[in-house]
Coordinates of C-alpha atoms in Angstrom, one line a residue:
M261 CA 84.6 78.1 70.8
N262 CA 86.1 81.2 69.2
P263 CA 89.8 81.4 70.3
V264 CA 89.5 85.1 71.1
V265 CA 86.6 84.4 73.3
L266 CA 88.3 81.6 75.0
I267 CA 91.3 83.5 75.8
W268 CA 89.3 86.3 77.2
L269 CA 87.1 83.9 79.5
Q270 CA 90.5 82.5 80.7
F271 CA 91.8 85.9 81.5
I272 CA 88.5 86.9 83.4
L273 CA 88.7 83.7 85.3
C274 CA 92.2 84.1 86.3
V275 CA 91.4 87.6 87.5
G276 CA 88.6 86.3 89.5
V277 CA 90.6 83.7 91.2
I278 CA 93.5 86.1 92.1
G279 CA 90.9 88.6 93.3
V280 CA 89.2 86.1 95.7
A281 CA 92.3 84.5 96.9
G282 CA 93.9 87.9 97.4
V283 CA 91.2 89.2 99.7
R284 CA 91.3 85.9 101.7
L285 CA 95.2 86.2 101.9
S286 CA 94.7 89.8 103.1
R287 CA 92.2 88.7 105.8
Y288 CA 94.3 86.0 107.2
G289 CA 97.3 88.2 107.0
D290 CA 95.6 90.9 109.2
A291 CA 94.4 88.1 111.6
I292 CA 97.8 86.9 112.0
A293 CA 98.9 90.5 112.7
A294 CA 96.3 91.0 115.3
L295 CA 97.2 87.8 116.9
T296 CA 100.9 88.5 117.1
G297 CA 100.4 92.2 118.0
L298 CA 101.8 93.9 115.2
S299 CA 100.5 97.6 114.5
R300 CA 98.1 98.5 111.7
N301 CA 100.3 100.9 109.9
W302 CA 102.9 98.1 110.0
V303 CA 100.5 95.7 108.7
G304 CA 99.6 97.9 105.8
L305 CA 103.1 98.8 104.9
I306 CA 104.7 95.3 105.1
L307 CA 102.4 92.5 105.8
V308 CA 99.5 93.3 103.6
A309 CA 101.7 95.0 100.9
T310 CA 103.8 92.0 100.5
V311 CA 101.1 89.4 100.4
T312 CA 98.9 91.3 98.0
S313 CA 102.0 91.7 95.7
L314 CA 102.5 88.0 95.6
P315 CA 100.7 87.8 92.2
E316 CA 103.3 90.2 90.8
L317 CA 106.1 88.2 92.1
V318 CA 104.8 84.8 90.8
T319 CA 103.6 86.3 87.5
G320 CA 107.0 87.9 87.2
L321 CA 108.9 84.8 87.8
S322 CA 106.7 82.6 85.4
A323 CA 106.9 85.2 82.7
V324 CA 110.8 85.3 82.5
T325 CA 111.2 81.5 83.2
V326 CA 108.1 79.6 81.7
A327 CA 106.7 82.1 79.2
A328 CA 110.1 83.8 78.2
A329 CA 108.4 87.1 78.2
P330 CA 110.4 89.6 80.0
D331 CA 108.3 92.6 78.6
I332 CA 105.3 91.0 80.4
A333 CA 107.2 90.7 83.8
V334 CA 108.4 94.4 83.7
G335 CA 105.3 95.7 82.2
D336 CA 103.3 93.9 85.1
A337 CA 105.7 95.3 88.0
L338 CA 105.7 99.0 86.7
G339 CA 102.2 99.0 85.4
S340 CA 101.0 97.7 88.8
C341 CA 103.0 100.7 90.5
V342 CA 100.9 103.1 88.2
F343 CA 97.7 101.4 88.9
N344 CA 98.3 101.3 92.7
L345 CA 98.6 105.1 92.8
A346 CA 95.5 105.3 90.6
I347 CA 93.7 103.2 93.2
L348 CA 94.7 105.9 95.6
A349 CA 92.7 108.5 93.5
M350 CA 89.9 106.4 93.5
I351 CA 89.5 106.0 97.1
D352 CA 89.8 109.7 97.5
V353 CA 86.8 110.2 95.1
S354 CA 84.9 107.5 97.0
Y355 CA 85.5 108.5 100.6
R356 CA 83.3 111.1 101.5
K357 CA 84.0 111.4 105.5
G358 CA 87.0 113.6 104.9
A359 CA 90.0 114.2 102.8
I360 CA 92.4 111.2 102.8
Y361 CA 95.4 113.1 102.3
A362 CA 94.7 115.2 105.6
L363 CA 93.5 112.2 107.5
A364 CA 96.6 110.1 106.6
G365 CA 99.6 109.8 109.0
P366 CA 102.9 111.7 108.0
G367 CA 104.9 108.6 107.9
H368 CA 103.6 107.7 104.4
I369 CA 105.7 110.5 102.9
M370 CA 108.9 108.4 103.6
S371 CA 107.4 105.4 101.9
A372 CA 106.5 107.5 98.9
G373 CA 109.9 109.1 98.9
F374 CA 111.8 105.8 98.8
G375 CA 109.2 104.8 95.9
V376 CA 110.4 107.6 94.0
I377 CA 114.1 106.9 94.6
L378 CA 113.6 103.1 93.4
L379 CA 111.6 104.2 90.4
A380 CA 114.1 106.7 89.4
G381 CA 116.6 104.0 89.8
V382 CA 114.9 101.8 87.5
S383 CA 114.4 104.5 84.8
L384 CA 118.4 105.3 85.1
A385 CA 118.8 101.5 84.7
M386 CA 116.8 101.4 81.4
L387 CA 118.5 104.5 80.1
L388 CA 122.0 103.4 80.9
T389 CA 121.4 99.9 79.5
T390 CA 120.2 101.1 76.2
Q391 CA 123.4 103.1 75.8
G392 CA 125.7 100.2 76.9
M393 CA 126.9 101.9 80.1
M394 CA 125.2 99.6 82.8
P395 CA 127.6 97.0 84.0
S396 CA 126.4 93.5 85.0
I397 CA 127.7 90.7 87.3
G398 CA 127.2 87.5 85.2
H399 CA 123.6 87.9 83.8
V400 CA 122.3 90.1 86.4
S401 CA 122.5 94.0 85.9
F402 CA 124.3 95.8 88.6
A403 CA 121.1 98.1 88.8
S404 CA 119.2 95.1 90.3
L405 CA 121.8 94.6 93.0
A406 CA 121.4 98.4 93.9
I407 CA 117.8 98.0 93.9
F408 CA 117.9 95.0 96.2
V409 CA 120.1 96.9 98.7
M410 CA 118.2 100.0 98.5
Y411 CA 114.9 98.2 99.3
L412 CA 116.6 96.7 102.3
V413 CA 117.6 100.3 103.5
A414 CA 114.0 101.4 102.9
M415 CA 112.6 98.6 105.0
R416 CA 115.1 99.3 107.9
A417 CA 114.5 103.1 107.7
L418 CA 110.8 102.6 107.6
Y419 CA 110.8 100.0 110.5
L420 CA 112.8 102.3 112.8
T421 CA 110.5 105.2 111.9
E422 CA 107.4 103.1 112.6
Q423 CA 109.0 102.0 116.1
R424 CA 109.6 105.5 116.7
N425 CA 106.2 106.9 116.1
T426 CA 103.7 104.0 116.8
I427 CA 101.0 104.5 119.2
T428 CA 100.1 101.2 120.9
V429 CA 96.6 100.4 120.2
V430 CA 94.9 97.3 121.7
A431 CA 93.3 95.5 118.5
E432 CA 90.2 93.4 118.6
R433 CA 91.3 89.6 118.5
P434 CA 89.9 87.9 115.6
A435 CA 87.7 84.7 116.1
L436 CA 90.5 82.6 114.3
T437 CA 93.3 81.1 116.1
L438 CA 96.8 81.7 115.0
K439 CA 97.2 78.1 113.7
S440 CA 93.7 78.4 111.5
A441 CA 94.9 81.8 110.2
M442 CA 98.3 80.5 109.1
M443 CA 96.7 77.5 107.5
G444 CA 94.3 79.7 105.6
Y445 CA 97.2 82.1 104.7
G446 CA 98.9 79.0 103.2
V447 CA 96.0 77.7 101.1
A448 CA 95.3 81.4 99.7
S449 CA 99.0 81.7 98.9
A450 CA 99.0 78.5 97.0
V451 CA 95.9 79.4 95.0
I452 CA 97.6 82.8 94.1
V453 CA 100.9 80.9 93.0
G454 CA 99.0 78.5 90.8
A455 CA 97.0 81.6 89.1
G456 CA 100.2 83.7 88.9
I457 CA 102.0 81.0 86.9
W458 CA 99.0 80.7 84.6
L459 CA 98.5 84.4 83.9
P460 CA 101.7 85.4 82.0
L461 CA 101.0 82.4 79.5
I462 CA 97.3 83.8 79.0
G463 CA 99.0 87.2 78.5
V464 CA 101.4 85.9 75.9
E465 CA 98.6 84.3 73.9
L466 CA 96.3 87.3 74.4
A467 CA 99.0 89.5 72.7
Q468 CA 99.5 87.0 69.8
I469 CA 95.8 86.8 69.1
M470 CA 95.0 90.5 69.4
G471 CA 98.1 91.6 67.8
W472 CA 99.4 93.6 70.6
S473 CA 102.8 93.7 72.0
N474 CA 103.9 92.1 75.3
S475 CA 104.7 95.4 76.9
F476 CA 101.3 96.8 76.4
V477 CA 99.5 93.5 77.6
G478 CA 101.8 93.2 80.5
T479 CA 101.4 97.0 81.5
L480 CA 97.7 97.2 81.4
F481 CA 95.9 93.8 81.4
V482 CA 98.4 91.8 83.5
A483 CA 99.1 94.4 85.8
F484 CA 95.3 95.0 86.3
A485 CA 95.0 91.4 87.0
T486 CA 97.8 91.1 89.6
S487 CA 96.5 94.4 91.3
V488 CA 93.1 93.0 92.0
P489 CA 94.2 92.0 95.5
E490 CA 95.5 95.6 96.3
L491 CA 92.1 97.0 94.9
A492 CA 90.0 94.6 97.2
T493 CA 92.2 95.0 100.3
T494 CA 92.1 98.9 100.0
W495 CA 88.6 99.1 99.6
G496 CA 88.0 96.9 102.6
A497 CA 90.2 99.1 104.8
I498 CA 88.6 102.3 103.5
R499 CA 85.2 100.8 104.3
I500 CA 86.2 100.4 108.0
G501 CA 87.9 103.7 108.1
A502 CA 91.4 102.6 108.1
I503 CA 93.0 105.0 106.0
D504 CA 96.6 104.5 107.1
M505 CA 96.4 100.7 106.3
A506 CA 94.9 101.4 103.0
I507 CA 97.5 104.0 102.0
G508 CA 100.4 102.0 103.6
N509 CA 99.3 98.9 101.3
L510 CA 99.5 100.8 98.2
L511 CA 102.7 102.5 98.8
G512 CA 104.2 99.3 100.3
S513 CA 103.2 97.4 97.2
N514 CA 105.0 99.7 95.1
L515 CA 108.2 99.4 97.0
F516 CA 107.9 95.5 96.7
D517 CA 106.7 95.7 93.0
V518 CA 110.4 97.5 92.3
L519 CA 112.2 94.7 94.0
I520 CA 110.3 92.2 92.1
L521 CA 112.0 93.6 88.8
A522 CA 115.4 92.8 90.7
I523 CA 114.2 89.4 91.4
D524 CA 112.9 88.8 87.9
D525 CA 116.5 89.9 86.7
F526 CA 118.1 87.1 88.8
A527 CA 115.7 84.6 87.4
Y528 CA 116.1 85.7 83.8
V529 CA 119.2 83.7 82.8
A530 CA 119.3 85.2 79.2
G531 CA 121.1 88.3 80.3
P532 CA 120.4 91.4 82.2
I533 CA 116.5 92.0 81.9
Y534 CA 116.8 95.7 80.9
A535 CA 118.6 94.7 77.8
H536 CA 115.7 92.5 76.7
I537 CA 112.9 94.7 77.2
S538 CA 111.1 97.5 75.2
P539 CA 112.2 101.1 76.1
I540 CA 108.5 102.1 76.6
H541 CA 108.6 100.6 80.0
A542 CA 110.5 103.8 81.0
V543 CA 107.5 105.8 80.5
S544 CA 105.7 103.5 83.1
A545 CA 108.5 103.9 85.6
L546 CA 108.6 107.9 85.2
S547 CA 104.8 107.9 85.4
A548 CA 104.8 106.1 88.6
G549 CA 107.7 108.4 89.9
L550 CA 105.7 111.5 88.9
M551 CA 102.7 110.1 90.7
S552 CA 104.6 109.2 93.9
G553 CA 105.9 112.9 94.0
A554 CA 102.4 114.2 93.6
V555 CA 101.5 112.0 96.7
I556 CA 104.3 113.4 98.5
V557 CA 103.3 116.9 98.0
A558 CA 99.8 116.0 99.0
L559 CA 100.7 114.4 102.2
A560 CA 102.8 117.2 103.3
Y561 CA 100.4 120.1 102.0
R562 CA 97.3 118.0 103.5
P563 CA 94.5 119.5 101.1
V564 CA 91.1 119.5 102.3
S565 CA 89.2 121.1 99.5
R566 CA 88.1 119.1 96.5
V567 CA 87.9 120.2 92.8
W568 CA 84.2 120.4 91.9
H569 CA 83.3 118.6 94.9
T570 CA 84.8 115.4 93.5
A571 CA 88.4 114.8 94.4
S572 CA 91.7 116.6 95.6
W573 CA 93.7 118.1 92.9
A574 CA 96.3 115.6 93.7
S575 CA 94.0 112.8 92.8
I576 CA 93.1 114.5 89.5
A577 CA 96.8 114.5 88.8
L578 CA 97.2 110.9 89.6
L579 CA 94.4 110.0 87.4
A580 CA 95.9 112.2 84.4
L581 CA 99.1 110.5 84.7
Y582 CA 97.6 107.1 84.6
L583 CA 95.6 107.9 81.7
L584 CA 98.5 109.5 80.0
N585 CA 100.8 106.4 80.5
A586 CA 97.8 104.0 79.4
A587 CA 97.4 106.1 76.3
V588 CA 101.2 105.9 75.5
Q589 CA 101.3 102.1 76.1
F590 CA 98.0 101.7 73.7
L591 CA 99.6 103.6 71.0
H592 CA 102.9 101.8 71.3
G593 CA 101.2 98.4 71.4
Q594 CA 99.3 98.8 68.1

């Protein structure tokens, strides 16, 4: 078989496996949440967001350890942040029962705000590293330690805010038992771990065969594949009218994706990861930060009108920034 066709078939198969396992993982996670009494908002922000970001975590660790491709790891994490916010624009276009920014709870503003802080920190880390001004502890950049601490601060603040503002709702108990849900959760996680290890190896081979850079493949193709669980989970939440779970999943995933960069840095023993990647990744970080800022403004302003009866101005801005970043990455990858 033609090597180009074979590698693309492997990529499509890996995407399919991650997508199916990601949906299962989210369903079992939601069942566990219902059986343990967690709120739906907290499920979207923490439980669902964390488990749907598992492909990014495994792929990143595999990329820096097995494939020795830090550009794919960083491109995957930051590309997923950009793609997740593009998903938010897509659900605004598809949801016709109201304006999602007006229906969403105000607590998402804090999640998006912490996203801006973390993404700006990543951009600053890249800039200072290129100038030789970012200190490190061993092979780990000081920026990664700061990101890790800031993530913990964000989770603590979001938890306290959730506890303060949550309205107790009696959720319908799923047919599964807690034991069955946890077993299914474990199986789906194992499938995603296996596919996540395989994915960056496919990405490196794809880049070599097509003559593309690792940063381009990681930012667009690998990031799309590892964001399939977020896409499937968000679409499922929108279908049942769970706006807050959908938005919480996407914004929470972005916070975790930035944390993954710090974890990848710990695993990459060749040195600080920001010193071994293409500077073009800063465009993705800044694009995701700008997109998060647009979401904050939209959630605060709560627009109800649609441009050309299609989408909010905020969603149009999100899609424009996504396409701009994709174009820059494509031109750089040639």
